[in-house]
């Protein structure tokens, strides 16, 4: 089953046509909000409306009274458990891992290509600049990712 592990927080992959359930967001998503305690999702419009009605006070979670903030993972916050587990599962079950447009220096995300290869998957790296993992990859393409991938896209 294909899946996308991403550090993007801006719905890039969803907007490009992938179903949301196939996108694993390691750093969360900035296009909606969530409760810091129970994880309940809130739309930004609702948050803005509540703030306007309460003189600028940020609303509390309607389930657990927790704090609500954009669903991104901020510096100092723990990595999201469910997303990390899902990324791990995808990594361990894939037979081809494409690392696309990543310098592969930001951990823990950088660990996934390594783990996939250790598990027997082929590793392909497509990035404009060299990465530390080029030496161990099965195939390395140093090019603009748009240029490298456009032949595979049907219009
Ligand atoms: Zn809550």
Tab-separated table of C-alpha atoms and ligand atoms in Angstrom:
chain	number	residue	atom	x	y	z
A	1	UNK	CA	0.000	0.000	0.000
A	2	UNK	CA	1.538	3.362	-0.969
A	3	UNK	CA	1.910	6.146	1.550
A	4	UNK	CA	3.584	9.523	1.860
A	5	UNK	CA	5.623	10.451	4.924
A	6	UNK	CA	6.024	14.201	4.938
A	7	UNK	CA	7.340	17.130	6.934
A	8	UNK	CA	5.087	19.471	4.988
A	9	UNK	CA	2.393	21.119	7.097
A	10	UNK	CA	0.553	22.931	4.326
A	11	UNK	CA	-1.661	20.264	2.675
A	12	UNK	CA	0.718	20.183	-0.319
A	13	UNK	CA	0.231	16.474	-0.994
A	14	UNK	CA	-3.506	16.475	-0.331
A	15	UNK	CA	-3.957	19.391	-2.740
A	16	UNK	CA	-1.910	17.600	-5.380
A	17	UNK	CA	-4.430	14.767	-5.376
A	18	UNK	CA	-3.395	12.227	-2.747
A	19	UNK	CA	-6.095	11.062	-0.349
A	20	UNK	CA	-5.580	12.455	3.129
A	21	UNK	CA	-5.420	8.969	4.645
A	22	UNK	CA	-2.330	8.148	2.590
A	23	UNK	CA	-0.423	11.182	3.880
A	24	UNK	CA	1.477	10.830	7.161
A	25	UNK	CA	2.259	14.280	8.564
A	26	UNK	CA	5.205	14.144	10.950
A	27	UNK	CA	5.057	17.856	11.696
A	28	UNK	CA	1.291	18.180	11.740
A	29	UNK	CA	-0.862	20.488	9.671
A	30	UNK	CA	-1.318	24.236	9.776
A	31	UNK	CA	-4.663	24.321	7.949
A	32	UNK	CA	-6.681	23.248	10.995
A	33	UNK	CA	-6.421	23.285	14.768
A	34	UNK	CA	-6.460	20.557	17.396
A	35	UNK	CA	-6.747	20.138	21.150
A	36	UNK	CA	-3.309	19.727	22.722
A	37	UNK	CA	-4.685	17.202	25.203
A	38	UNK	CA	-7.211	14.987	23.439
A	39	UNK	CA	-6.389	15.740	19.815
A	40	UNK	CA	-9.934	16.692	18.786
A	41	UNK	CA	-9.851	18.529	15.469
A	42	UNK	CA	-11.210	22.068	15.078
A	43	UNK	CA	-11.554	24.095	11.894
A	44	UNK	CA	-9.770	27.464	11.898
A	45	UNK	CA	-13.013	29.263	10.997
A	46	UNK	CA	-14.618	27.969	14.176
A	47	UNK	CA	-11.611	29.067	16.257
A	48	UNK	CA	-11.632	32.545	14.704
A	49	UNK	CA	-15.373	32.875	15.233
A	50	UNK	CA	-15.100	31.843	18.895
A	51	UNK	CA	-12.269	34.306	19.429
A	52	UNK	CA	-14.258	37.120	17.833
A	53	UNK	CA	-17.226	36.350	20.096
A	54	UNK	CA	-15.183	36.202	23.305
A	55	UNK	CA	-13.131	39.345	22.792
A	56	UNK	CA	-10.015	37.555	21.562
A	57	UNK	CA	-9.897	34.675	24.029
A	58	UNK	CA	-8.851	31.410	22.464
A	59	UNK	CA	-11.601	28.804	22.916
A	60	UNK	CA	-11.024	25.719	25.047
A	61	UNK	CA	-11.639	22.195	23.875
A	62	UNK	CA	-15.347	21.366	24.025
A	63	UNK	CA	-14.517	17.804	25.129
A	64	UNK	CA	-11.752	18.182	27.736
A	65	UNK	CA	-11.202	21.963	28.238
A	66	UNK	CA	-7.653	21.565	26.856
A	67	UNK	CA	-5.779	24.212	24.893
A	68	UNK	CA	-6.448	24.467	21.173
A	69	UNK	CA	-3.705	25.457	18.711
A	70	UNK	CA	-2.950	24.907	15.055
A	71	UNK	CA	-2.315	21.220	14.462
A	72	UNK	CA	1.361	21.735	13.720
A	73	UNK	CA	4.096	20.174	15.829
A	74	UNK	CA	5.982	23.124	17.327
A	75	UNK	CA	9.564	23.118	18.470
A	76	UNK	CA	9.682	21.448	21.865
A	77	UNK	CA	6.490	19.472	21.317
A	78	UNK	CA	6.745	15.685	21.119
A	79	UNK	CA	6.507	14.004	17.725
A	80	UNK	CA	2.949	12.816	17.085
A	81	UNK	CA	2.776	9.172	18.193
A	82	UNK	CA	0.215	7.917	15.719
A	83	UNK	CA	1.978	9.508	12.742
A	84	UNK	CA	5.347	8.158	13.856
A	85	UNK	CA	3.909	4.648	14.268
A	86	UNK	CA	2.255	4.815	10.848
A	87	UNK	CA	5.492	6.048	9.237
A	88	UNK	CA	7.339	3.205	10.915
A	89	UNK	CA	4.809	0.657	9.624
A	90	UNK	CA	5.031	2.015	6.083
A	91	UNK	CA	8.808	1.989	6.299
A	92	UNK	CA	8.946	-1.610	7.477
A	93	UNK	CA	6.423	-2.947	4.986
A	94	UNK	CA	7.541	-1.218	1.789
A	95	UNK	CA	9.766	-2.749	-0.851
A	96	UNK	CA	10.571	0.588	-2.480
A	97	UNK	CA	11.310	3.789	-0.568
A	98	UNK	CA	11.516	7.033	-2.541
A	99	UNK	CA	13.153	9.910	-0.687
A	100	UNK	CA	12.085	12.914	-2.726
A	101	UNK	CA	13.266	16.490	-2.255
A	102	UNK	CA	14.679	15.990	1.209
A	103	UNK	CA	18.144	16.811	2.430
A	104	UNK	CA	17.639	13.894	4.869
A	105	UNK	CA	19.201	15.791	7.753
A	106	UNK	CA	16.153	16.393	9.942
A	107	UNK	CA	15.644	13.576	12.415
A	108	UNK	CA	13.668	11.500	13.134
A	109	UNK	CA	12.350	11.678	9.570
A	110	UNK	CA	15.802	11.030	8.139
A	111	UNK	CA	15.820	7.665	9.864
A	112	UNK	CA	13.017	6.211	7.760
A	113	UNK	CA	14.938	5.714	4.494
A	114	UNK	CA	17.692	3.985	6.463
A	115	UNK	CA	15.248	1.737	8.292
A	116	UNK	CA	13.497	0.832	5.042
A	117	UNK	CA	16.723	-0.191	3.418
A	118	UNK	CA	17.832	-2.156	6.447
A	119	UNK	CA	14.543	-4.021	6.059
A	120	UNK	CA	15.332	-5.006	2.498
A	121	UNK	CA	13.601	-2.213	0.585
A	122	UNK	CA	15.261	-0.539	-2.366
A	123	UNK	CA	16.128	3.100	-1.639
A	124	UNK	CA	15.890	5.789	-4.292
A	125	UNK	CA	16.973	9.348	-3.467
A	126	UNK	CA	15.874	12.213	-5.671
A	127	UNK	CA	17.276	15.539	-4.510
A	128	UNK	CA	19.008	18.493	-6.094
A	129	UNK	CA	21.906	18.356	-3.643
A	130	UNK	CA	23.878	15.394	-2.441
A	131	UNK	CA	22.739	13.767	0.797
A	132	UNK	CA	24.621	11.801	3.412
A	133	UNK	CA	22.793	8.662	2.324
A	134	UNK	CA	23.695	8.826	-1.369
A	135	UNK	CA	26.392	6.223	-0.865
A	136	UNK	CA	24.047	3.573	0.437
A	137	UNK	CA	21.115	4.304	-1.904
A	138	UNK	CA	20.291	1.902	-4.736
A	139	UNK	CA	19.669	4.830	-7.067
A	140	UNK	CA	20.471	8.540	-6.707
A	141	UNK	CA	19.132	11.282	-8.955
A	142	UNK	CA	20.613	14.758	-8.455
A	143	UNK	CA	18.115	16.932	-10.213
A	144	UNK	CA	15.178	19.227	-9.646
A	145	UNK	CA	12.367	16.960	-8.380
A	146	UNK	CA	9.893	18.449	-10.848
A	147	UNK	CA	12.186	17.686	-13.753
A	148	UNK	CA	13.001	14.221	-12.455
A	149	UNK	CA	9.428	13.177	-11.813
A	150	UNK	CA	7.396	14.901	-14.507
A	151	UNK	CA	7.898	12.047	-17.042
A	152	UNK	CA	5.982	9.813	-14.598
A	153	UNK	CA	2.994	12.112	-14.282
A	154	UNK	CA	0.006	11.703	-16.564
A	155	UNK	CA	-1.819	14.875	-17.432
B	1	LIG	ZN1	-9.542	18.121	24.204
